Amino acid sequence: MSIQQAIEKIEAQYGHQSEFIQAAKEIALTIKPLYDAHPEYEALKVFERLIEPDRIFNFRVNWENDKGEVQVNRGWRVQFNNALGPYKGGLRFHPTVTESVLKFLGFEQIFKNALTGLPIGGGKGGSDFDPKGKTDSEVRRFCYAFMRELHHYISKDIDVPAGDIGVGGREVSYMYAMYKNLTRESTGVITGKGVGFGGSLMRTEATGYGAVYFLENMLKAQNEDLEGKIVLVSGAGNVSLHAAEKATALGAVVVTVSDSQGTLYDKSGFNQEKTDWLKAQKQQSKPLAEYVDIYGGEWLANKKPWSIKGDIAIPSATQNEVNEDDAKLMVDNGIKYVVEGANMPLTADAIDYIRLHHVYYAPGKAANAGGVAVSALEMSQNSVRQYQTFDEVDERLKCIMKNIHDSATEASEQYGQTKNGYIDYMAGANMVGFKRVADALVAYGILN
Ligand code: GLU
């Protein structure tokens, strides 16, 4: 079955899962030169096998709110592919979570994790639970109830969850506590744990910092650097604020962050003091708009950051936040580099538009792989029961991001996707990630 036929098959079967179909098509479109060069992939139906998750667990989560009322949510864990190592990927708690969203995220995670060069497979999970407006005790009860179900399916060598949107250090700690309570094991079964009880230094910063390390490599390839560059960041969560922090430390001027209510624009840039204020504000779920009263700048209600002039965009909020109109705005406003801090923040049309206009484009599975890479380092630290220093982890992260950049560049060149000096990072990254997994599947025969 050709790649095209495999796509038609999943469209017929899962047509309603739009995010998943979008992610599968993106890979399908770009790996063709590689697939054609490896007839064994088609012979063993590698693509057809890869777009079907190994298994999906789907469970009910009962918990009690502060009034003692019973609440019911849905929970999932998608174990997508473990050819390279234990299923690995975060848990997302957000009302938009569906099986389609988790399948797209799990599918992306397979190739992202392969790109890190570390022994981890791909998975994802989560719940339609909305943490917004919940008290700490409600979040705690939900996390305990969620892990009471999830613990049946995971273990340090089988499937290792972590955080994602709506799941940070607090939630990971609650879930880990329930896992320990039920199994009496202290293991690396979940990553993003607190430093001091198994967590790795730098895990919190890793996704945002890693995206900026990737960007540094992209700039270097064009004989440029971050000094004085105007950067637009969307989102105001963990990835956004750490990307802003690192870009600023390396000389850039980060002028926007945003949330579902609008965009905060400060043309003088977010220095460390302002970034610390933003982190504290978000931690307490308080409005970004209050920034203006303290530091000035502008609050652009109900606006995205893309109408502002800049050199670099780092969309780090959520999937499909940048549509074709936004992509046009980016190009009109001088953006030369787009680095995805979030997973699939650009729609397919937006990607087409910016690539057509030769904007350098780093897809999430390459640019935001730093988070899961440091998660894998946390797993290895847990296995040998030792900690690495901040600097050791930072050095490893820099090296991993450079390797991802260089291998994507090389594949783009090798398969003729680099034209007139324009490096097609999307095609390159998809081919490198896909090849690593596909070669393992070929080696295994038809198991896996
Ligand atoms: N949720 C993050 C991602 O999208 C991190 C996953 C992990 O650390 O396992 O890659």
Short mmCIF file of C-alpha atoms and ligand atoms in Angstrom, two decimals:
data_model
loop_
_atom_site.label_atom_id
_atom_site.label_comp_id
_atom_site.label_asym_id
_atom_site.label_seq_id
_atom_site.Cartn_x
_atom_site.Cartn_y
_atom_site.Cartn_z
CA MET A 1 0.00 0.00 0.00
CA SER A 2 1.43 3.38 -1.03
CA ILE A 3 1.62 6.33 1.35
CA GLN A 4 -1.23 7.95 -0.57
CA GLN A 5 -3.43 4.88 -0.18
CA ALA A 6 -2.60 4.69 3.52
CA ILE A 7 -3.70 8.31 3.94
CA GLU A 8 -6.93 7.62 2.05
CA LYS A 9 -7.56 4.68 4.33
CA ILE A 10 -7.22 6.71 7.53
CA GLU A 11 -9.29 9.53 6.03
CA ALA A 12 -12.09 7.07 5.37
CA GLN A 13 -11.78 5.52 8.79
CA TYR A 14 -10.95 8.54 10.99
CA GLY A 15 -12.17 11.46 8.86
CA HIS A 16 -13.61 13.13 11.97
CA GLN A 17 -10.17 13.23 13.64
CA SER A 18 -9.05 16.37 11.82
CA GLU A 19 -5.93 17.15 13.86
CA PHE A 20 -4.65 13.60 13.51
CA ILE A 21 -5.27 13.55 9.74
CA GLN A 22 -3.48 16.92 9.43
CA ALA A 23 -0.39 15.61 11.24
CA ALA A 24 -0.34 12.35 9.26
CA LYS A 25 -0.65 14.17 5.93
CA GLU A 26 2.20 16.51 6.81
CA ILE A 27 4.55 13.59 7.30
CA ALA A 28 3.21 11.79 4.24
CA LEU A 29 3.84 14.76 1.96
CA THR A 30 7.45 15.22 2.95
CA ILE A 31 8.86 11.70 3.30
CA LYS A 32 8.17 10.60 -0.27
CA PRO A 33 11.78 10.96 -1.55
CA LEU A 34 13.00 8.85 1.37
CA TYR A 35 10.24 6.27 0.92
CA ASP A 36 10.98 5.96 -2.77
CA ALA A 37 14.67 5.35 -2.01
CA HIS A 38 13.75 2.50 0.39
CA PRO A 39 11.47 -0.07 -1.27
CA GLU A 40 11.63 -2.22 1.88
CA TYR A 41 9.46 0.38 3.66
CA GLU A 42 6.59 -0.14 1.28
CA ALA A 43 7.13 -3.90 1.19
CA LEU A 44 6.73 -4.04 4.97
CA LYS A 45 3.90 -1.46 4.98
CA VAL A 46 5.88 0.75 7.34
CA PHE A 47 3.80 3.91 6.87
CA GLU A 48 0.51 2.06 7.14
CA ARG A 49 1.70 0.45 10.38
CA LEU A 50 3.02 3.71 11.79
CA ILE A 51 -0.21 5.66 11.45
CA GLU A 52 -2.13 3.16 13.57
CA PRO A 53 -1.34 3.51 17.29
CA ASP A 54 -0.23 0.33 19.04
CA ARG A 55 -3.11 0.80 21.48
CA ILE A 56 -5.26 3.47 23.12
CA PHE A 57 -6.48 3.25 26.69
CA ASN A 58 -9.62 5.19 27.35
CA PHE A 59 -11.04 5.50 30.87
CA ARG A 60 -13.48 7.35 33.10
CA VAL A 61 -12.15 9.53 35.91
CA ASN A 62 -14.46 10.17 38.87
CA TRP A 63 -13.43 12.81 41.37
CA GLU A 64 -15.04 15.16 43.88
CA ASN A 65 -15.02 18.95 43.75
CA ASP A 66 -14.73 21.14 46.84
CA LYS A 67 -18.49 21.04 47.36
CA GLY A 68 -18.36 17.27 47.57
CA GLU A 69 -20.10 16.86 44.21
CA VAL A 70 -19.02 13.98 42.00
CA GLN A 71 -17.41 15.07 38.71
CA VAL A 72 -16.82 12.83 35.71
CA ASN A 73 -14.10 13.28 33.07
CA ARG A 74 -12.60 11.20 30.30
CA GLY A 75 -8.94 10.13 30.33
CA TRP A 76 -6.77 8.58 27.62
CA ARG A 77 -3.31 7.23 27.02
CA VAL A 78 -2.27 6.71 23.41
CA GLN A 79 0.66 4.28 23.18
CA PHE A 80 1.59 5.07 19.62
CA ASN A 81 4.86 3.38 18.83
CA ASN A 82 7.67 1.90 20.94
CA ALA A 83 10.12 0.82 18.23
CA LEU A 84 12.90 2.98 19.70
CA GLY A 85 12.16 2.69 23.41
CA PRO A 86 9.40 2.99 26.02
CA TYR A 87 6.40 5.09 24.96
CA LYS A 88 7.23 8.63 26.00
CA GLY A 89 5.17 11.81 25.89
CA GLY A 90 3.22 14.21 28.00
CA LEU A 91 -0.24 14.40 29.50
CA ARG A 92 -2.48 17.30 28.51
CA PHE A 93 -5.36 18.49 30.71
CA HIS A 94 -7.53 20.84 28.69
CA PRO A 95 -11.21 20.97 27.66
CA THR A 96 -10.20 20.68 23.97
CA VAL A 97 -8.57 17.27 24.53
CA THR A 98 -10.10 14.54 22.36
CA GLU A 99 -8.85 11.28 20.96
CA SER A 100 -7.99 13.10 17.72
CA VAL A 101 -5.83 15.68 19.52
CA LEU A 102 -4.03 12.99 21.48
CA LYS A 103 -3.48 10.87 18.37
CA PHE A 104 -1.96 13.84 16.54
CA LEU A 105 0.25 14.64 19.50
CA GLY A 106 1.27 10.99 19.95
CA PHE A 107 2.04 10.63 16.25
CA GLU A 108 4.22 13.76 16.24
CA GLN A 109 5.90 12.55 19.40
CA ILE A 110 7.18 9.38 17.68
CA PHE A 111 9.29 11.40 15.24
CA LYS A 112 10.20 14.15 17.69
CA ASN A 113 11.52 11.57 20.11
CA ALA A 114 13.39 9.79 17.33
CA LEU A 115 15.01 13.11 16.38
CA THR A 116 16.48 13.49 19.87
CA GLY A 117 18.62 10.42 19.16
CA LEU A 118 17.64 9.01 22.57
CA PRO A 119 15.97 5.62 23.13
CA ILE A 120 12.34 6.71 23.50
CA GLY A 121 9.17 5.76 21.64
CA GLY A 122 6.12 7.97 21.18
CA GLY A 123 2.95 8.34 23.23
CA LYS A 124 0.60 10.96 24.62
CA GLY A 125 -2.28 11.15 27.02
CA GLY A 126 -4.51 13.43 28.98
CA SER A 127 -8.01 14.41 29.84
CA ASP A 128 -10.75 16.88 28.98
CA PHE A 129 -10.48 18.10 32.61
CA ASP A 130 -10.19 21.91 32.69
CA PRO A 131 -7.73 23.06 35.38
CA LYS A 132 -8.80 26.69 34.88
CA GLY A 133 -10.61 28.02 37.94
CA LYS A 134 -10.07 24.83 39.95
CA THR A 135 -8.70 25.04 43.47
CA ASP A 136 -5.49 23.33 44.45
CA SER A 137 -7.38 20.62 46.31
CA GLU A 138 -9.59 19.98 43.27
CA VAL A 139 -6.55 19.65 41.02
CA ARG A 140 -4.99 17.31 43.57
CA ARG A 141 -8.09 15.11 43.76
CA PHE A 142 -8.33 14.99 39.99
CA CYS A 143 -4.64 14.07 39.56
CA TYR A 144 -4.93 11.30 42.17
CA ALA A 145 -8.06 9.93 40.48
CA PHE A 146 -6.47 10.13 37.02
CA MET A 147 -3.36 8.22 38.11
CA ARG A 148 -5.49 5.61 39.92
CA GLU A 149 -6.66 4.64 36.44
CA LEU A 150 -3.50 5.36 34.43
CA HIS A 151 -1.12 3.40 36.67
CA HIS A 152 -2.42 0.12 35.22
CA TYR A 153 -0.88 0.93 31.85
CA ILE A 154 2.47 2.59 32.59
CA SER A 155 5.81 1.65 34.10
CA LYS A 156 9.36 2.97 33.83
CA ASP A 157 10.29 0.58 31.00
CA ILE A 158 6.90 0.53 29.27
CA ASP A 159 5.42 4.01 29.12
CA VAL A 160 6.67 7.19 30.78
CA PRO A 161 4.31 10.21 30.79
CA ALA A 162 5.25 13.82 31.60
CA GLY A 163 3.62 17.25 31.49
CA ASP A 164 2.07 19.21 28.64
CA ILE A 165 -0.58 21.97 28.55
CA GLY A 166 -2.34 22.06 31.95
CA VAL A 167 0.14 19.65 33.52
CA GLY A 168 3.19 21.16 35.23
CA GLY A 169 5.32 20.37 38.27
CA ARG A 170 2.40 20.47 40.71
CA GLU A 171 0.28 17.98 38.73
CA VAL A 172 3.24 15.68 38.04
CA SER A 173 4.02 15.57 41.78
CA TYR A 174 0.44 14.62 42.66
CA MET A 175 0.35 11.92 40.00
CA TYR A 176 3.75 10.56 40.97
CA ALA A 177 2.66 10.44 44.62
CA MET A 178 -0.38 8.31 43.68
CA TYR A 179 1.75 6.03 41.50
CA LYS A 180 4.19 5.49 44.37
CA ASN A 181 1.35 4.93 46.77
CA LEU A 182 -0.25 2.26 44.58
CA THR A 183 2.90 0.45 43.45
CA ARG A 184 5.37 1.19 46.30
CA GLU A 185 8.00 1.89 43.65
CA SER A 186 10.28 4.91 43.38
CA THR A 187 11.12 4.93 39.71
CA GLY A 188 11.38 7.19 36.71
CA VAL A 189 7.79 6.36 35.70
CA ILE A 190 6.95 10.00 35.03
CA THR A 191 9.23 12.92 34.19
CA GLY A 192 9.13 16.56 35.17
CA LYS A 193 9.26 15.55 38.83
CA GLY A 194 10.40 18.12 41.39
CA VAL A 195 14.14 18.58 41.69
CA GLY A 196 15.14 16.75 44.87
CA PHE A 197 12.70 13.84 44.42
CA GLY A 198 13.86 12.49 41.12
CA GLY A 199 13.39 15.47 38.81
CA SER A 200 16.13 16.67 36.50
CA LEU A 201 17.55 20.14 36.77
CA MET A 202 16.60 22.19 33.67
CA ARG A 203 13.55 20.11 32.74
CA THR A 204 11.29 23.13 33.32
CA GLU A 205 13.35 25.38 31.08
CA ALA A 206 14.26 22.74 28.50
CA THR A 207 11.54 23.12 25.84
CA GLY A 208 11.82 26.90 25.58
CA TYR A 209 15.60 27.00 25.89
CA GLY A 210 15.93 24.15 23.40
CA ALA A 211 13.80 26.00 20.83
CA VAL A 212 16.12 28.98 21.10
CA TYR A 213 19.21 26.77 20.78
CA PHE A 214 17.67 25.37 17.59
CA LEU A 215 17.03 28.91 16.37
CA GLU A 216 20.65 29.87 17.09
CA ASN A 217 21.75 27.06 14.78
CA MET A 218 19.35 28.21 12.05
CA LEU A 219 20.70 31.75 12.29
CA LYS A 220 24.28 30.54 12.27
CA ALA A 221 23.61 28.63 9.04
CA GLN A 222 22.72 32.02 7.48
CA ASN A 223 25.71 33.79 9.11
CA GLU A 224 23.43 35.62 11.51
CA ASP A 225 22.91 35.70 15.28
CA LEU A 226 20.29 36.76 17.81
CA GLU A 227 21.85 40.11 18.72
CA GLY A 228 19.24 42.86 18.32
CA LYS A 229 16.68 40.63 16.57
CA ILE A 230 13.03 41.42 17.26
CA VAL A 231 11.22 38.28 18.42
CA LEU A 232 7.46 37.71 18.63
CA VAL A 233 6.43 34.97 21.04
CA SER A 234 2.86 33.73 21.43
CA GLY A 235 1.58 32.05 24.56
CA ALA A 236 2.62 32.78 28.11
CA GLY A 237 3.12 29.31 29.51
CA ASN A 238 6.22 27.35 30.34
CA VAL A 239 7.51 27.09 26.75
CA SER A 240 6.82 30.73 25.80
CA LEU A 241 8.35 32.34 28.86
CA HIS A 242 11.48 30.20 28.81
CA ALA A 243 11.94 30.78 25.09
CA ALA A 244 11.59 34.51 25.76
CA GLU A 245 14.04 34.31 28.65
CA LYS A 246 16.75 32.51 26.66
CA ALA A 247 16.32 34.61 23.50
CA THR A 248 16.68 37.75 25.64
CA ALA A 249 19.77 36.37 27.37
CA LEU A 250 21.32 35.83 23.93
CA GLY A 251 20.75 39.42 22.84
CA ALA A 252 17.30 39.38 21.19
CA VAL A 253 14.49 41.80 21.99
CA VAL A 254 11.35 39.79 22.73
CA VAL A 255 8.41 42.15 22.33
CA THR A 256 5.27 40.01 22.70
CA VAL A 257 3.69 37.23 24.71
CA SER A 258 0.00 36.37 24.57
CA ASP A 259 -2.84 34.35 26.03
CA SER A 260 -6.44 33.54 25.09
CA GLN A 261 -7.45 37.10 26.03
CA GLY A 262 -4.97 39.01 23.86
CA THR A 263 -1.37 40.06 23.28
CA LEU A 264 1.01 41.96 25.50
CA TYR A 265 3.32 44.19 23.45
CA ASP A 266 6.35 45.87 25.00
CA LYS A 267 8.66 47.27 22.36
CA SER A 268 11.50 47.73 24.84
CA GLY A 269 11.51 43.94 25.34
CA PHE A 270 11.01 41.65 28.34
CA ASN A 271 14.15 41.79 30.45
CA GLN A 272 14.72 39.27 33.26
CA GLU A 273 12.79 41.30 35.84
CA LYS A 274 9.77 41.57 33.54
CA THR A 275 9.98 37.89 32.58
CA ASP A 276 10.07 36.91 36.26
CA TRP A 277 6.99 39.07 36.81
CA LEU A 278 5.21 37.35 33.89
CA LYS A 279 6.10 33.92 35.27
CA ALA A 280 4.72 34.82 38.71
CA GLN A 281 1.58 36.35 37.21
CA LYS A 282 0.84 33.25 35.12
CA GLN A 283 1.62 30.93 38.03
CA GLN A 284 -1.18 32.64 39.95
CA SER A 285 -3.48 32.59 36.88
CA LYS A 286 -3.69 36.39 36.93
CA PRO A 287 -4.29 38.57 33.82
CA LEU A 288 -1.33 39.47 31.60
CA ALA A 289 -2.96 42.87 30.98
CA GLU A 290 -1.97 44.03 34.50
CA TYR A 291 1.62 44.25 33.20
CA VAL A 292 0.85 47.54 31.46
CA ASP A 293 0.12 49.33 34.77
CA ILE A 294 3.55 48.40 36.09
CA TYR A 295 5.89 48.35 33.11
CA GLY A 296 4.03 50.17 30.34
CA GLY A 297 3.68 48.72 26.85
CA GLU A 298 0.32 47.92 25.28
CA TRP A 299 -2.39 45.36 25.87
CA LEU A 300 -3.94 44.32 22.55
CA ALA A 301 -7.23 42.73 23.60
CA ASN A 302 -8.36 39.74 21.49
CA LYS A 303 -5.35 40.13 19.17
CA LYS A 304 -2.59 37.72 18.22
CA PRO A 305 1.03 38.97 18.06
CA TRP A 306 1.45 38.66 14.28
CA SER A 307 0.44 42.20 13.30
CA ILE A 308 3.66 43.48 14.86
CA LYS A 309 6.91 43.89 12.92
CA GLY A 310 9.71 41.49 13.78
CA ASP A 311 12.47 39.19 12.55
CA ILE A 312 11.55 35.94 14.27
CA ALA A 313 8.28 34.33 15.40
CA ILE A 314 8.12 31.63 18.07
CA PRO A 315 4.48 30.43 18.22
CA SER A 316 4.29 28.57 21.52
CA ALA A 317 0.62 28.53 22.54
CA THR A 318 -1.25 25.62 20.97
CA GLN A 319 -2.14 23.72 17.78
CA ASN A 320 -3.44 25.62 14.76
CA GLU A 321 -3.06 29.05 16.41
CA VAL A 322 -1.44 30.46 13.22
CA ASN A 323 -3.72 30.34 10.16
CA GLU A 324 -2.96 31.46 6.59
CA ASP A 325 -3.95 35.08 7.30
CA ASP A 326 -1.59 35.14 10.26
CA ALA A 327 1.15 33.67 8.08
CA LYS A 328 0.59 36.45 5.54
CA LEU A 329 0.87 39.01 8.34
CA MET A 330 4.13 37.42 9.45
CA VAL A 331 5.61 37.65 5.96
CA ASP A 332 4.35 41.25 5.50
CA ASN A 333 5.86 42.20 8.85
CA GLY A 334 9.33 40.99 7.97
CA ILE A 335 9.47 37.64 9.78
CA LYS A 336 12.34 35.56 8.38
CA TYR A 337 12.33 32.65 10.83
CA VAL A 338 9.42 30.73 12.36
CA VAL A 339 10.28 28.36 15.18
CA GLU A 340 7.47 26.24 16.61
CA GLY A 341 7.58 26.14 20.40
CA ALA A 342 4.14 24.49 20.49
CA ASN A 343 3.09 21.29 18.72
CA MET A 344 1.66 22.01 15.25
CA PRO A 345 0.84 25.70 15.89
CA LEU A 346 0.69 26.38 12.13
CA THR A 347 -2.17 25.13 9.98
CA ALA A 348 -1.21 23.32 6.77
CA ASP A 349 -2.08 26.46 4.74
CA ALA A 350 0.06 28.64 6.98
CA ILE A 351 3.02 26.29 6.56
CA ASP A 352 2.59 26.32 2.77
CA TYR A 353 2.49 30.10 2.74
CA ILE A 354 5.61 30.74 4.78
CA ARG A 355 7.62 28.06 2.98
CA LEU A 356 6.55 29.50 -0.36
CA HIS A 357 7.92 32.84 0.81
CA HIS A 358 11.17 31.21 1.89
CA VAL A 359 10.76 31.94 5.56
CA TYR A 360 12.95 29.47 7.43
CA TYR A 361 10.56 27.19 9.25
CA ALA A 362 11.45 24.87 12.14
CA PRO A 363 8.60 22.41 12.83
CA GLY A 364 7.74 21.65 16.44
CA LYS A 365 8.97 18.10 16.31
CA ALA A 366 12.49 19.46 15.73
CA ALA A 367 12.41 22.81 17.51
CA ASN A 368 10.57 21.84 20.69
CA ALA A 369 12.23 18.45 21.17
CA GLY A 370 14.39 19.84 23.99
CA GLY A 371 11.67 19.17 26.57
CA VAL A 372 11.30 15.51 25.89
CA ALA A 373 15.08 15.18 25.42
CA VAL A 374 15.67 16.39 28.97
CA SER A 375 12.85 14.09 30.09
CA ALA A 376 14.88 11.22 28.63
CA LEU A 377 17.93 12.50 30.54
CA GLU A 378 15.75 12.49 33.67
CA MET A 379 14.88 8.84 32.98
CA SER A 380 18.53 7.90 32.71
CA GLN A 381 19.41 9.82 35.88
CA ASN A 382 16.63 7.92 37.66
CA SER A 383 17.89 4.59 36.34
CA VAL A 384 21.38 5.12 37.77
CA ARG A 385 19.95 6.99 40.79
CA GLN A 386 22.16 10.02 40.36
CA TYR A 387 21.69 13.64 39.45
CA GLN A 388 23.45 15.70 36.81
CA THR A 389 24.25 19.38 37.32
CA PHE A 390 22.39 22.19 35.57
CA ASP A 391 25.41 22.84 33.36
CA GLU A 392 25.79 19.18 32.41
CA VAL A 393 22.16 18.97 31.32
CA ASP A 394 22.39 22.32 29.52
CA GLU A 395 25.44 21.14 27.57
CA ARG A 396 23.66 17.91 26.58
CA LEU A 397 20.62 19.91 25.50
CA LYS A 398 22.68 22.27 23.32
CA CYS A 399 24.38 19.30 21.72
CA ILE A 400 21.06 17.49 21.08
CA MET A 401 19.48 20.58 19.48
CA LYS A 402 22.53 21.10 17.27
CA ASN A 403 22.42 17.45 16.18
CA ILE A 404 18.73 17.75 15.30
CA HIS A 405 19.44 20.92 13.33
CA ASP A 406 22.41 19.44 11.50
CA SER A 407 20.79 16.12 10.67
CA ALA A 408 17.63 17.86 9.36
CA THR A 409 19.82 20.14 7.22
CA GLU A 410 21.77 17.17 5.88
CA ALA A 411 18.62 15.22 4.99
CA SER A 412 17.11 18.28 3.31
CA GLU A 413 20.23 18.49 1.15
CA GLN A 414 20.59 14.75 0.55
CA TYR A 415 17.02 14.35 -0.70
CA GLY A 416 17.10 17.44 -2.87
CA GLN A 417 14.80 19.56 -0.72
CA THR A 418 17.28 22.43 -0.29
CA LYS A 419 16.77 24.86 -3.15
CA ASN A 420 18.73 28.08 -3.75
CA GLY A 421 20.17 27.78 -0.25
CA TYR A 422 16.71 27.47 1.38
CA ILE A 423 16.96 24.65 3.92
CA ASP A 424 13.67 22.76 4.18
CA TYR A 425 13.80 21.89 7.88
CA MET A 426 10.32 20.41 7.77
CA ALA A 427 11.15 17.86 5.10
CA GLY A 428 14.58 17.21 6.61
CA ALA A 429 13.29 16.66 10.16
CA ASN A 430 10.41 14.48 9.01
CA MET A 431 12.74 12.29 6.98
CA VAL A 432 15.34 11.88 9.76
CA GLY A 433 12.73 11.05 12.40
CA PHE A 434 10.81 8.76 10.10
CA LYS A 435 13.92 6.92 8.91
CA ARG A 436 15.07 6.08 12.44
CA VAL A 437 11.73 4.55 13.32
CA ALA A 438 11.21 2.90 9.93
CA ASP A 439 14.63 1.24 10.02
CA ALA A 440 13.84 -0.23 13.44
CA LEU A 441 10.50 -1.54 12.16
CA VAL A 442 12.22 -3.14 9.17
CA ALA A 443 14.78 -4.76 11.49
CA TYR A 444 11.97 -6.18 13.66
CA GLY A 445 10.16 -7.75 10.70
CA ILE A 446 6.42 -7.51 11.18
CA LEU A 447 6.30 -7.33 14.96
CA ASN A 448 5.87 -3.78 16.33
N1 GLU B 1 4.77 17.42 26.32
C1 GLU B 1 6.12 17.66 25.88
C2 GLU B 1 6.20 17.49 24.38
O1 GLU B 1 5.27 17.82 23.67
C3 GLU B 1 7.14 16.86 26.66
C4 GLU B 1 6.94 15.37 26.70
C5 GLU B 1 7.87 14.65 27.68
O2 GLU B 1 8.69 15.28 28.33
O3 GLU B 1 7.74 13.42 27.74
O4 GLU B 1 7.19 17.08 23.83
#
